[in-house]
Coordinates of C-alpha atoms in Angstrom, one line a residue:
X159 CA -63.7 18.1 -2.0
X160 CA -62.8 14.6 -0.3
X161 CA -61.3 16.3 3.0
X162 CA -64.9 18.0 3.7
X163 CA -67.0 14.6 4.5
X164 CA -64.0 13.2 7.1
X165 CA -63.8 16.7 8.3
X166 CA -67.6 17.0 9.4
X167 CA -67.4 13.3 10.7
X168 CA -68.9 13.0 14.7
X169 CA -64.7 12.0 15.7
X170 CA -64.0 16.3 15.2
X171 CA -66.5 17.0 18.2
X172 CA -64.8 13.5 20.5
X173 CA -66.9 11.2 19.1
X174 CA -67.0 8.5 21.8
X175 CA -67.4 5.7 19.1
X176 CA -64.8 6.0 16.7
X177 CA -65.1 2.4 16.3
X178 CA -67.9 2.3 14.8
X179 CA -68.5 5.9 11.9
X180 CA -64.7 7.3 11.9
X181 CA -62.7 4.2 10.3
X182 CA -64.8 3.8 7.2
X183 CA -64.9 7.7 6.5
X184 CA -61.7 8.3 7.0
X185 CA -60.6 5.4 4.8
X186 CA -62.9 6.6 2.0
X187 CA -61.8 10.1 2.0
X188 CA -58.0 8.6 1.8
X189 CA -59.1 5.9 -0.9
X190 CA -60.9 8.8 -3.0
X191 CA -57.4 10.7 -2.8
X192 CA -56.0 7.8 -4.0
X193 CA -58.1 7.7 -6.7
X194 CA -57.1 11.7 -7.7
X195 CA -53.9 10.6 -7.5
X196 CA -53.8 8.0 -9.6
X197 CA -56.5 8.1 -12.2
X198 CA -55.4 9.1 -15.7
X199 CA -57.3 11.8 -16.2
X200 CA -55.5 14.1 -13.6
X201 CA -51.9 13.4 -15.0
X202 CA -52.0 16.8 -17.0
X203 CA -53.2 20.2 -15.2
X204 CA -53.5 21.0 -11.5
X205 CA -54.9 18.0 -10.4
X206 CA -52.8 16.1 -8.3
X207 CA -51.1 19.1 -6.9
X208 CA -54.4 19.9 -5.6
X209 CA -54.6 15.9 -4.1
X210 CA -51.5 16.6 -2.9
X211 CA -52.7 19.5 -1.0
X212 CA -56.3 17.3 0.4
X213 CA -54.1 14.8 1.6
X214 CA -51.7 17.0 3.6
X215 CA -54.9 18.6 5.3
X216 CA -56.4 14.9 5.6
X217 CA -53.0 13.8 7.4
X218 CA -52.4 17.0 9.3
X219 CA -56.4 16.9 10.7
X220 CA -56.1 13.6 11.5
X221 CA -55.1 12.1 15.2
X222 CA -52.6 9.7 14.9
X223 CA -54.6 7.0 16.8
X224 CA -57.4 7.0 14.0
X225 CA -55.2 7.5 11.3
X226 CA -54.0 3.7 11.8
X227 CA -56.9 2.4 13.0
X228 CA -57.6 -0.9 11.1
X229 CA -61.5 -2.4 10.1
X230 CA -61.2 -5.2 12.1
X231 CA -59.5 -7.4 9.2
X232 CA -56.0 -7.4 9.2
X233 CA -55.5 -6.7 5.1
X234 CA -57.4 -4.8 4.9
X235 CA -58.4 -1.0 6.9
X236 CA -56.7 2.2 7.0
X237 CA -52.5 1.0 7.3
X238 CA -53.3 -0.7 3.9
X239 CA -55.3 2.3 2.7
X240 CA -51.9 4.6 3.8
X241 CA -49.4 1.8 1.7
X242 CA -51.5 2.4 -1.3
X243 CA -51.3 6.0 -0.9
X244 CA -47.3 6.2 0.3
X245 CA -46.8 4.1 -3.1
X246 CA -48.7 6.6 -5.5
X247 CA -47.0 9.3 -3.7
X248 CA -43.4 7.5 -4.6
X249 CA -44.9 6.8 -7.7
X250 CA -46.0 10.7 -8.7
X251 CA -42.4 12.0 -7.6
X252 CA -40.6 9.3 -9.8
X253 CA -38.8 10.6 -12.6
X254 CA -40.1 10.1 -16.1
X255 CA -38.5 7.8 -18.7
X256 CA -37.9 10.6 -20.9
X257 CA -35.7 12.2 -18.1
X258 CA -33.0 10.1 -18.8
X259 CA -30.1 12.5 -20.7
X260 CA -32.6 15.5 -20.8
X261 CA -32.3 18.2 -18.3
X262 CA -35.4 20.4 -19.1
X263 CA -37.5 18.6 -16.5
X264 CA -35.7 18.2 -13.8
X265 CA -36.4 20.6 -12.1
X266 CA -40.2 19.1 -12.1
X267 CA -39.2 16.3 -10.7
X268 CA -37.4 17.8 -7.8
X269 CA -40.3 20.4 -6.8
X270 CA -42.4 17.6 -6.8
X271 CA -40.2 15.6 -5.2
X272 CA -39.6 18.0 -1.9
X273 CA -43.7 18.3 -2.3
X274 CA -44.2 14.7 -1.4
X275 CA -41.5 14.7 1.1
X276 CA -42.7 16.6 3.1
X277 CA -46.0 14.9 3.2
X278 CA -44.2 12.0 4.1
X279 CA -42.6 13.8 6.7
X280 CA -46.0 14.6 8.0
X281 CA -46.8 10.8 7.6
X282 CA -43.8 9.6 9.7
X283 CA -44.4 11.5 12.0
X284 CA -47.6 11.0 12.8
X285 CA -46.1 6.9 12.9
X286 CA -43.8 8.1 15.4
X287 CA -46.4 9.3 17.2
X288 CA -49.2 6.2 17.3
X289 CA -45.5 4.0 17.9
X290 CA -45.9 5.4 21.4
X291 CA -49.6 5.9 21.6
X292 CA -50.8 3.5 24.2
X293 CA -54.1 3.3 22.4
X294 CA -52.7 3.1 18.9
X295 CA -51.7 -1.2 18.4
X296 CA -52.4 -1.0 15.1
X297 CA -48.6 1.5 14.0
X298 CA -47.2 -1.9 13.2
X299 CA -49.4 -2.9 10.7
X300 CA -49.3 0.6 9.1
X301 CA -45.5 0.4 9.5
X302 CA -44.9 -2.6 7.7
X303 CA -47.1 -0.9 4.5
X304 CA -45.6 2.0 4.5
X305 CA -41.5 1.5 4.4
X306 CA -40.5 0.1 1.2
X307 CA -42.2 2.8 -0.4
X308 CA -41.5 5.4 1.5
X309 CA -37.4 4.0 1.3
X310 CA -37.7 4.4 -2.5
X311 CA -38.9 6.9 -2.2
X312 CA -36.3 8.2 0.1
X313 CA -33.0 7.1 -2.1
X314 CA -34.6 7.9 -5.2
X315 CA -34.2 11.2 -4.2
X316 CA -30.9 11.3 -1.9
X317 CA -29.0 9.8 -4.3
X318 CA -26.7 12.4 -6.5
X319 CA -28.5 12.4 -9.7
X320 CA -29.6 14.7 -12.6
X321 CA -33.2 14.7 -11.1
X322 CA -32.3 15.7 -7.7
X323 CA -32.0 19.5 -6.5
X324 CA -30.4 20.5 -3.1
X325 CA -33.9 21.2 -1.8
X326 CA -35.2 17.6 -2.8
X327 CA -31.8 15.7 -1.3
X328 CA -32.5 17.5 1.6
X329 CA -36.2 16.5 1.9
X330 CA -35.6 12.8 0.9
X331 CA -32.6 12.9 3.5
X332 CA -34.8 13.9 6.2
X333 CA -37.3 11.3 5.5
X334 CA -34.7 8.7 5.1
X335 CA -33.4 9.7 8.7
X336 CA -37.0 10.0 10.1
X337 CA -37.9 6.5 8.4
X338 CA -35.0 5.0 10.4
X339 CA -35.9 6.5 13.6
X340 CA -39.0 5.4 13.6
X341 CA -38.1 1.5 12.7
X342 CA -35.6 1.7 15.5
X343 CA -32.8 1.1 12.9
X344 CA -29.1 2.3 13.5
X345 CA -28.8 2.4 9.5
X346 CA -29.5 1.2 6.7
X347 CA -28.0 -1.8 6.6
X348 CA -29.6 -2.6 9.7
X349 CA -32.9 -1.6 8.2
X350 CA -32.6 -4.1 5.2
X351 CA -30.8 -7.2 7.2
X352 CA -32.6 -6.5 10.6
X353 CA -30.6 -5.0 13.4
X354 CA -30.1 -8.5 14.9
X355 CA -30.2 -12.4 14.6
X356 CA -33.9 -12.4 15.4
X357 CA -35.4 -9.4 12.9
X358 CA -36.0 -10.7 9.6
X359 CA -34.8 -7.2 7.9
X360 CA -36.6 -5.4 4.9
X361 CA -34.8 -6.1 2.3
X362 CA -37.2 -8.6 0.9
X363 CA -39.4 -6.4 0.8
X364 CA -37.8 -3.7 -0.9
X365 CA -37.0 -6.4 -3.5
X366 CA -40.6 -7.3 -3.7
X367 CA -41.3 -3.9 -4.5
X368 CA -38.6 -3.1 -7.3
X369 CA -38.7 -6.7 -9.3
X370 CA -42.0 -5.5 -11.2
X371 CA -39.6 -2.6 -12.3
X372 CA -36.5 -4.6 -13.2
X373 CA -37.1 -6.8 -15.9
X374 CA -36.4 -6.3 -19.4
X375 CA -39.4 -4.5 -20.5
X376 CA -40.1 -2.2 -17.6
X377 CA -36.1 -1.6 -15.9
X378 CA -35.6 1.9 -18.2
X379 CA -39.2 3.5 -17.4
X380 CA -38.1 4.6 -14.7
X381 CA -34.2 5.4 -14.9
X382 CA -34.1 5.7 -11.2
X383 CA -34.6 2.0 -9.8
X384 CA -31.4 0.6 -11.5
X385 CA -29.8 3.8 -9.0
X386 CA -32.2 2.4 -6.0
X387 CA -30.9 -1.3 -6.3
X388 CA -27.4 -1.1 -7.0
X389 CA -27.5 1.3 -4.1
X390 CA -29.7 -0.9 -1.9
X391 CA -27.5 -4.0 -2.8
X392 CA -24.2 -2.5 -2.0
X393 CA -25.8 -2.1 1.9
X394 CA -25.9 -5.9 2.4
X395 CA -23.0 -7.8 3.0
X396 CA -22.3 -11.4 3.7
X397 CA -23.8 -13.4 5.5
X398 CA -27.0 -11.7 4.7
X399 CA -26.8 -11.7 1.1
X400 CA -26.3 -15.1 0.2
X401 CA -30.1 -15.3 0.7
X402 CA -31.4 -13.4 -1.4
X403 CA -29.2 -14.3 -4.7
X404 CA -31.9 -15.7 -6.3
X405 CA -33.8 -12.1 -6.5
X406 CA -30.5 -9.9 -6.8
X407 CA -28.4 -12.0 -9.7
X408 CA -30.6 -11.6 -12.9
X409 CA -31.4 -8.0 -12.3
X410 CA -27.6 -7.3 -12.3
X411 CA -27.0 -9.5 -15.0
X412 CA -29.8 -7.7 -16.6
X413 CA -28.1 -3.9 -16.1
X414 CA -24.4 -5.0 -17.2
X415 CA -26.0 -6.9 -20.3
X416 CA -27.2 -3.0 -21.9
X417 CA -25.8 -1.4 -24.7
X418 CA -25.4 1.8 -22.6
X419 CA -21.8 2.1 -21.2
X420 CA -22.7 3.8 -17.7
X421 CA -25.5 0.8 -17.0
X422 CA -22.7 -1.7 -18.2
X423 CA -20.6 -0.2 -15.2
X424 CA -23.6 -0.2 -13.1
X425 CA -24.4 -3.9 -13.4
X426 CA -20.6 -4.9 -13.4
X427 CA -20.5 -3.0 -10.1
X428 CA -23.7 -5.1 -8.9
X429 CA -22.0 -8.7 -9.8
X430 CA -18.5 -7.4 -8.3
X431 CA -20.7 -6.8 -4.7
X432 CA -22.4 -10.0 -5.5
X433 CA -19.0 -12.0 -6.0
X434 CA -17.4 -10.3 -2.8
X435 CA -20.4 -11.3 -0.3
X436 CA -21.7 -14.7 -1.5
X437 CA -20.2 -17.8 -0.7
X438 CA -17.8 -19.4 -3.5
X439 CA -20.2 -22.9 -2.9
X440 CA -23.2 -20.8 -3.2
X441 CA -22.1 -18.9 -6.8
X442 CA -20.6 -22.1 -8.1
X443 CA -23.8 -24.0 -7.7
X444 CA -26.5 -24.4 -10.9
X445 CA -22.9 -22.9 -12.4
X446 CA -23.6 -19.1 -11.4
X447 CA -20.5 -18.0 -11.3
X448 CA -19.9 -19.1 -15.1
X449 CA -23.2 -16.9 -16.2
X450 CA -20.7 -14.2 -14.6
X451 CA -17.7 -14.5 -15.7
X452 CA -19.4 -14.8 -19.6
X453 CA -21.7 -12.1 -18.7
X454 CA -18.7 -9.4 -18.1
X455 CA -16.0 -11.1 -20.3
X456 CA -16.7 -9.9 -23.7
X457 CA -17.0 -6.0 -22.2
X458 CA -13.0 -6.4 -22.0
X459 CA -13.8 -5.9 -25.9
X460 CA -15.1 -2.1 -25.6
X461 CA -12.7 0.7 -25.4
X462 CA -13.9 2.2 -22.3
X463 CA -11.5 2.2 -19.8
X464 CA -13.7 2.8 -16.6
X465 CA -15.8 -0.2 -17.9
X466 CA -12.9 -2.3 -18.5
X467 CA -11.7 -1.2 -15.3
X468 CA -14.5 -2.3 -13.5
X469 CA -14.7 -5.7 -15.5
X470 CA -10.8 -6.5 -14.3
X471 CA -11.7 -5.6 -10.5
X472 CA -14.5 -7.9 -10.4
X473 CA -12.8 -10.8 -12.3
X474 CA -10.0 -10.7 -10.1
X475 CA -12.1 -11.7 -7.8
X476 CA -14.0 -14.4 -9.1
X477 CA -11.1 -16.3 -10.4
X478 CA -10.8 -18.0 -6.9
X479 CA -14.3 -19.2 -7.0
X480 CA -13.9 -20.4 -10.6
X481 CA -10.6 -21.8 -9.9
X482 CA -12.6 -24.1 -6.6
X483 CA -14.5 -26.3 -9.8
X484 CA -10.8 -27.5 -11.0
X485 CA -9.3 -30.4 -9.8
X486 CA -5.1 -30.9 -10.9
X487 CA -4.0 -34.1 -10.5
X488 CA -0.3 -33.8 -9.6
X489 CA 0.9 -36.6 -13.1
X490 CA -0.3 -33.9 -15.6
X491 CA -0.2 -30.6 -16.7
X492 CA -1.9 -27.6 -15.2
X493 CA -4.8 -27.0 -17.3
X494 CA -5.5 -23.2 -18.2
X495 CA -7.2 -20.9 -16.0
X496 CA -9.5 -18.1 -16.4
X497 CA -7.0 -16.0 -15.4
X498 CA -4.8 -17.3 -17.9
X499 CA -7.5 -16.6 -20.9
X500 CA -8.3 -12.8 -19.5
X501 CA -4.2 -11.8 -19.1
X502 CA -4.0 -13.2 -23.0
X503 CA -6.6 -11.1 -24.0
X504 CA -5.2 -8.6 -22.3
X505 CA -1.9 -9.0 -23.4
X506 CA -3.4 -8.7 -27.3
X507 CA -5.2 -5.2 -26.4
X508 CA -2.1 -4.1 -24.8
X509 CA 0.4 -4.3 -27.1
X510 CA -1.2 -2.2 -30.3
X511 CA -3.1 0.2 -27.7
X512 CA -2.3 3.8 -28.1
X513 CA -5.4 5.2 -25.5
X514 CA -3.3 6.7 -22.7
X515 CA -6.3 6.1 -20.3
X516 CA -6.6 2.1 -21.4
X517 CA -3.0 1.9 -21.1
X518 CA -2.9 2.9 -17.9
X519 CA -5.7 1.4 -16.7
X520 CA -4.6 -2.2 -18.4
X521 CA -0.8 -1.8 -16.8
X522 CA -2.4 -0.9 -13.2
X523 CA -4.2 -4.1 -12.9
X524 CA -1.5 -6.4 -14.7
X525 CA 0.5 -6.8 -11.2
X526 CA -2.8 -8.7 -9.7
X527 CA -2.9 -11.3 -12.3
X528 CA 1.1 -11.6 -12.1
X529 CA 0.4 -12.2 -8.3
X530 CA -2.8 -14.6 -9.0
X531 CA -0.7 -16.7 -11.4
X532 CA 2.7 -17.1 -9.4
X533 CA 5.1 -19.1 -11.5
X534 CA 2.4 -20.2 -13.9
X535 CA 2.9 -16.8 -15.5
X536 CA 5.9 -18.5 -17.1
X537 CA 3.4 -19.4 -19.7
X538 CA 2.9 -15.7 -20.4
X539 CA 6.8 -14.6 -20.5
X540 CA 7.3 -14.0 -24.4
X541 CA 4.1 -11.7 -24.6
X542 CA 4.3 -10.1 -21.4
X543 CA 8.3 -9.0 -22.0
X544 CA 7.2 -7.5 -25.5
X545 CA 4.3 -5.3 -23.4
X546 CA 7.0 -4.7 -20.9
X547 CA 9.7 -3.3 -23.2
X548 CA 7.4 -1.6 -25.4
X549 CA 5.4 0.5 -22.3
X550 CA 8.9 1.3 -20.7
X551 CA 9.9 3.3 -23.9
X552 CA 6.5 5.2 -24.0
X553 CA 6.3 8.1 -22.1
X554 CA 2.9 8.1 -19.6
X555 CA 2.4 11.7 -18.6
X556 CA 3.6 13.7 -15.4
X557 CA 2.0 11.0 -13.1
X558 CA 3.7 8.4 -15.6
X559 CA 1.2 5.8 -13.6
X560 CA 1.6 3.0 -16.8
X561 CA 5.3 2.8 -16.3
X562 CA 5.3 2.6 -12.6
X563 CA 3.0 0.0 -13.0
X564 CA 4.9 -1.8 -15.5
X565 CA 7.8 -1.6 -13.6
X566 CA 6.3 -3.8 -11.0
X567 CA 4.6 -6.1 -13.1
X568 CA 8.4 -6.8 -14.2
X569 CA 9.9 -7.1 -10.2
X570 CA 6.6 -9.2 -9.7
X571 CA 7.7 -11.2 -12.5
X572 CA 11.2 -12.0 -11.9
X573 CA 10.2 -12.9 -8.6
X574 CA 8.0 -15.3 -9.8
X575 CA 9.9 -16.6 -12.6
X576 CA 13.2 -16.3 -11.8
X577 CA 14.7 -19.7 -13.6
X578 CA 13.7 -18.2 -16.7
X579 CA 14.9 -14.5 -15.9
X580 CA 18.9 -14.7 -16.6
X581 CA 18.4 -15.4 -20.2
X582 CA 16.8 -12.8 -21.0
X583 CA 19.3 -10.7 -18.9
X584 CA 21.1 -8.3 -21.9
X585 CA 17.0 -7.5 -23.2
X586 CA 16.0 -6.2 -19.7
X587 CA 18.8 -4.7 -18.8
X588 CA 19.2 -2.4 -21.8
X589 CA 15.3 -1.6 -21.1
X590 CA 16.0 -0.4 -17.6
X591 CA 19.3 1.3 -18.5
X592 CA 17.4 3.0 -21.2
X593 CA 14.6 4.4 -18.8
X594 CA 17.0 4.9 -16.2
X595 CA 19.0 7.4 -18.9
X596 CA 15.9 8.7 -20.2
X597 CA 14.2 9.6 -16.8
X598 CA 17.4 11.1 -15.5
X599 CA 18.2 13.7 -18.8
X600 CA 14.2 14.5 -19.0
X601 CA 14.6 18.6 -18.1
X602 CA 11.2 19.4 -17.1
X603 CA 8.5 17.1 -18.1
X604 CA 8.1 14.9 -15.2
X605 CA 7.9 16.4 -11.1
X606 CA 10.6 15.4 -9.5
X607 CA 8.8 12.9 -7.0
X608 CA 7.8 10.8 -9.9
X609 CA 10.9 10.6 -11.1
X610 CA 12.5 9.4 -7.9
X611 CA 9.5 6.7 -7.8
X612 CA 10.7 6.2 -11.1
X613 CA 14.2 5.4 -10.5
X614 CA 13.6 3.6 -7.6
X615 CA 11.4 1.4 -9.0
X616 CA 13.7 0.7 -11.9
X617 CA 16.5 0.2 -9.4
X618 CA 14.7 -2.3 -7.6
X619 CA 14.3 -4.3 -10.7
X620 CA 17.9 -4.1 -12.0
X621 CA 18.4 -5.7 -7.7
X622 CA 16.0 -8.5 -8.8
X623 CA 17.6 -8.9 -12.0
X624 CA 21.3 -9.5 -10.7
X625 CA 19.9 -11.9 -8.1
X626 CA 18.2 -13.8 -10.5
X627 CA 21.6 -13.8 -13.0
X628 CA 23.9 -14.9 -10.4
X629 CA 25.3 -11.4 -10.2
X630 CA 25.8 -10.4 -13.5
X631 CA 24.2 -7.6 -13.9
X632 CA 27.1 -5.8 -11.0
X633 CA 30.0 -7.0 -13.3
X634 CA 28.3 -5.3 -16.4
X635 CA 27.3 -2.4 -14.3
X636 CA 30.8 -2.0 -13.3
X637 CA 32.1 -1.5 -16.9
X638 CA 29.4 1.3 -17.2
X639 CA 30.1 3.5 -14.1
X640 CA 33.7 4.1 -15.2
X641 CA 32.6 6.3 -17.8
X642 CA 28.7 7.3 -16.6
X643 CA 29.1 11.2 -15.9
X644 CA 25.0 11.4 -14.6
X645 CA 25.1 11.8 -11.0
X646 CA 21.3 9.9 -11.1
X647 CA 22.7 7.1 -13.1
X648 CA 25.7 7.1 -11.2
X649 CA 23.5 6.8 -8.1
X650 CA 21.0 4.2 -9.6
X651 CA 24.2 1.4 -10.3
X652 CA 26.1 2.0 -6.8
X653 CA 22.9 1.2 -5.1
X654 CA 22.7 -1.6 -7.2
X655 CA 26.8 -2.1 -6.4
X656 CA 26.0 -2.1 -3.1
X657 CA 23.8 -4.8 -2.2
X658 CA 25.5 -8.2 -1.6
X659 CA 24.9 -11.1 -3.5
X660 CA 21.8 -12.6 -1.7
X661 CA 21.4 -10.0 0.9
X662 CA 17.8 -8.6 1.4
X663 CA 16.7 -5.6 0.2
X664 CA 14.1 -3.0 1.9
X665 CA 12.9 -1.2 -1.0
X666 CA 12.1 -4.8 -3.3

């Protein structure tokens, strides 16, 4: 085998001129490894295991001064040799396309996995040991080949996936840690960005490494990277980022743009990060941010709630960089918002939906556009009182999360738009009467904590609602408690009694 020629090399008895036979015969027996590993015709059978095996003798017989001792030309030697290797070694433990939704072969990929790791193990430490080798200059160079594979590597397998096994997270975890020691890096972020002002960081690198694997023909061969970048991306945060939008924003674009609902997520989930740590001047130039916000629109269309969910997160958060392009000039109108054309669509799906998980999730995010929009939510008040009425008649479940919400969206509202609360005084307060009755008479359904939350929260908006009528709604109340026999009802209107015209309120 390979292993026998560098094994009867002079440099086994202390050669005295390692210079001059041990380099190129050590860097053949590695590049003929290389070759085992990744020529086609040792893809079936035993023979890359039995590569895998030569190479863990070839890296375990080896000192670590000779093992990164370069040719004298600085691309080319033994750390380029070990990059080559380290990236065939990431490669080999990859997992298949066909792994994607199949579970038959993970376990494969994990044994092979926690194979490789610990080779890589072996490697890194024998780094660790030329980094403070006085005779060993050259752990640098071999260094800077050998992390962004060996990080791939390192998350492909860390990461909680179908493909990993306890064994094989535990492996990758350990090289991951090992990696980090040995670059002198507190964590990963400070591995990607650079610890300080002064280190340029890896993460360009890394990038450089996964953008052959994330474009359109080639991002599902491997159903791993899409895991490695979202992953890697969410470790940088401003002001690093900004820097690097050009590699990071069509690859997520790219993810959130499949037909599959957990890469739609996935992608979203990259252009939220994006939107949080990038400058609004940045995003709005060569009109990113629009290529966003029409990217992830239309997937308010699908019936998924944790992808719509993720979709209303990230929007809420772009409208203040969209909303920095418009310009209102004080003579005229407002002109229509983003926000404005997302809480209308929402508004539509709202109203006929009978999905108790898109309820819910549509009536927790409707206070944050209520709150984005102020008093321009006037515009919204017709549709938004008919999803208002019609969600405080439905009952949510024990949590009954869709009617809390709703039941702030209305105090937010009031608050907002309080000219235009007191005529529409009778509608909303036979809707909280209603739920107030209703809540209070349910026997057993609902724990008694929600229903408190419940009341209280309905309580607060009948407080809003007599501030915003002038007091009203205690003169109509009044009429009501001399013949309301339910201690919780009763309870509901004297707190409502008892707060003064005007006077603040702790619970509002």
């Amino acid at each position: 085998m390979e292993l026998d020629s560098a094994q009867k090399t002079p440099w086994r008895e202390g050669s005295s001129l390692p210079g001059e036979c041990f380099p190129s015969t050590l860097e053949q027996a590695f590049s003929k490894v290389l070759h085992r590993l990744t020529s086609q015709g040792a893809r079936r059978g035993s023979g890359r295991h039995v590569a895998l095996q030569d190479l863990g003798a070839l890296i375990e017989a080896t000192e670590c001064d000779r093992l990164f001792a370069g040719s004298g030309t600085p691309l080319r030697g033994m750390p380029e040799t070990l990059g080559q290797v380290a990236k065939a070694l990431e490669k080999y433990a990859a997992p298949p396309k066909d792994e994607e939704g199949r579970a038959d072969g993970h376990s494969e990929v994990a044994d092979k996995a926690a194979e490789v790791g610990l080779l890589l193990l072996n490697l890194l430490g024998k780094l660790e040991a030329a980094k403070n080798s006085p005779v060993c200059p050259a752990w640098k160079t071999g260094l800077r080949h050998l992390t962004g594979p060996i990080y791939i590597f390192a998350i492909t397998h860390s990461l909680e996936q179908p493909w990993a096994s306890p064994r094989s997270q535990d492996v990758a975890g350990k090289v991951l840690t090992l990696l980090l020691q040995v670059t002198e890096c507190g964590s990963v972020a400070g591995f990607l960005r650079g610890e300080n002002e002064d280190e340029k960081g890896r993460f360009t690198v890394i990038m450089g490494l996964l953008k052959p694997h994330l474009n359109k023909e080639s991002w599902k061969n491997n159903p791993a990277i899409k895991h490695v970048f979202s992953w890697t991306l969410q470790q940088v945060t401003r002001p690093w980022l900004n820097q690097h939008l050009e590699r990071i924003l069509p690859p997520s674009l790219l993810i959130s743009d499949d037909y599959q609902i957990e890469n739609k997520i996935l992608g979203v989930r990259c252009l939220h990060h994006i939107v949080l740590n990038v400058p609004a001047a940045d995003l709005l130039q060569y009109n990113r941010a629009q290529v966003v916000y029409h990217a992830i629109f239309n997937h308010l269309y699908a019936p998924e709630h944790d992808l719509v969910q993720a979709v209303l997160l990230c929007l809420l958060d772009l409208f203040p960089v969209l909303e920095k392009a418009l310009h209102w000039k004080g003579d005229a109108a407002r002109p229509t918002t983003h926000c404005d054309e997302v809480l209308q669509l929402i508004l539509t799906h709202m109203e006929p939906e009978h999905r108790l998980l898109l309820r819910r999730t549509y009536a927790r995010n409707l206070p944050a556009f209520v709150k984005r929009l102020g008093i321009l939510t006037v515009r919204h008040w017709k549709r938004l009182e008919r999803v208002i009425l019609g969600y405080l008649e439905v009952y949510d479940g024990p949590e009954e999360e869709a009617r809390l919400k709703i039941l702030e969206t209305l105090k937010l509202l009031m608050q907002h738009t309080w000219p235009r609360v007191s005529c529409r005084l009778v509608v909303l307060l036979k809707a909280l009467l209603k739920l107030i009755c209703d809540v209070a008479r349910d026997p057993n359904l609902t724990p008694e904590p929600v229903k408190s939350a419940l009341l209280q929260e309905a309580t607060d908006c009948l407080i809003v609602l007599d501030h915003c009528s002038q007091g009203q709604v205690k003169s109509l109340l009044a009429k009501i408690l001399q013949s309301c026999e339910d201690s919780k009802v009763v309870n509901c209107m004297r707190k409502v009694q008892q707060v003064s015209e005007g006077a603040p309120y702790d619970a509002i």
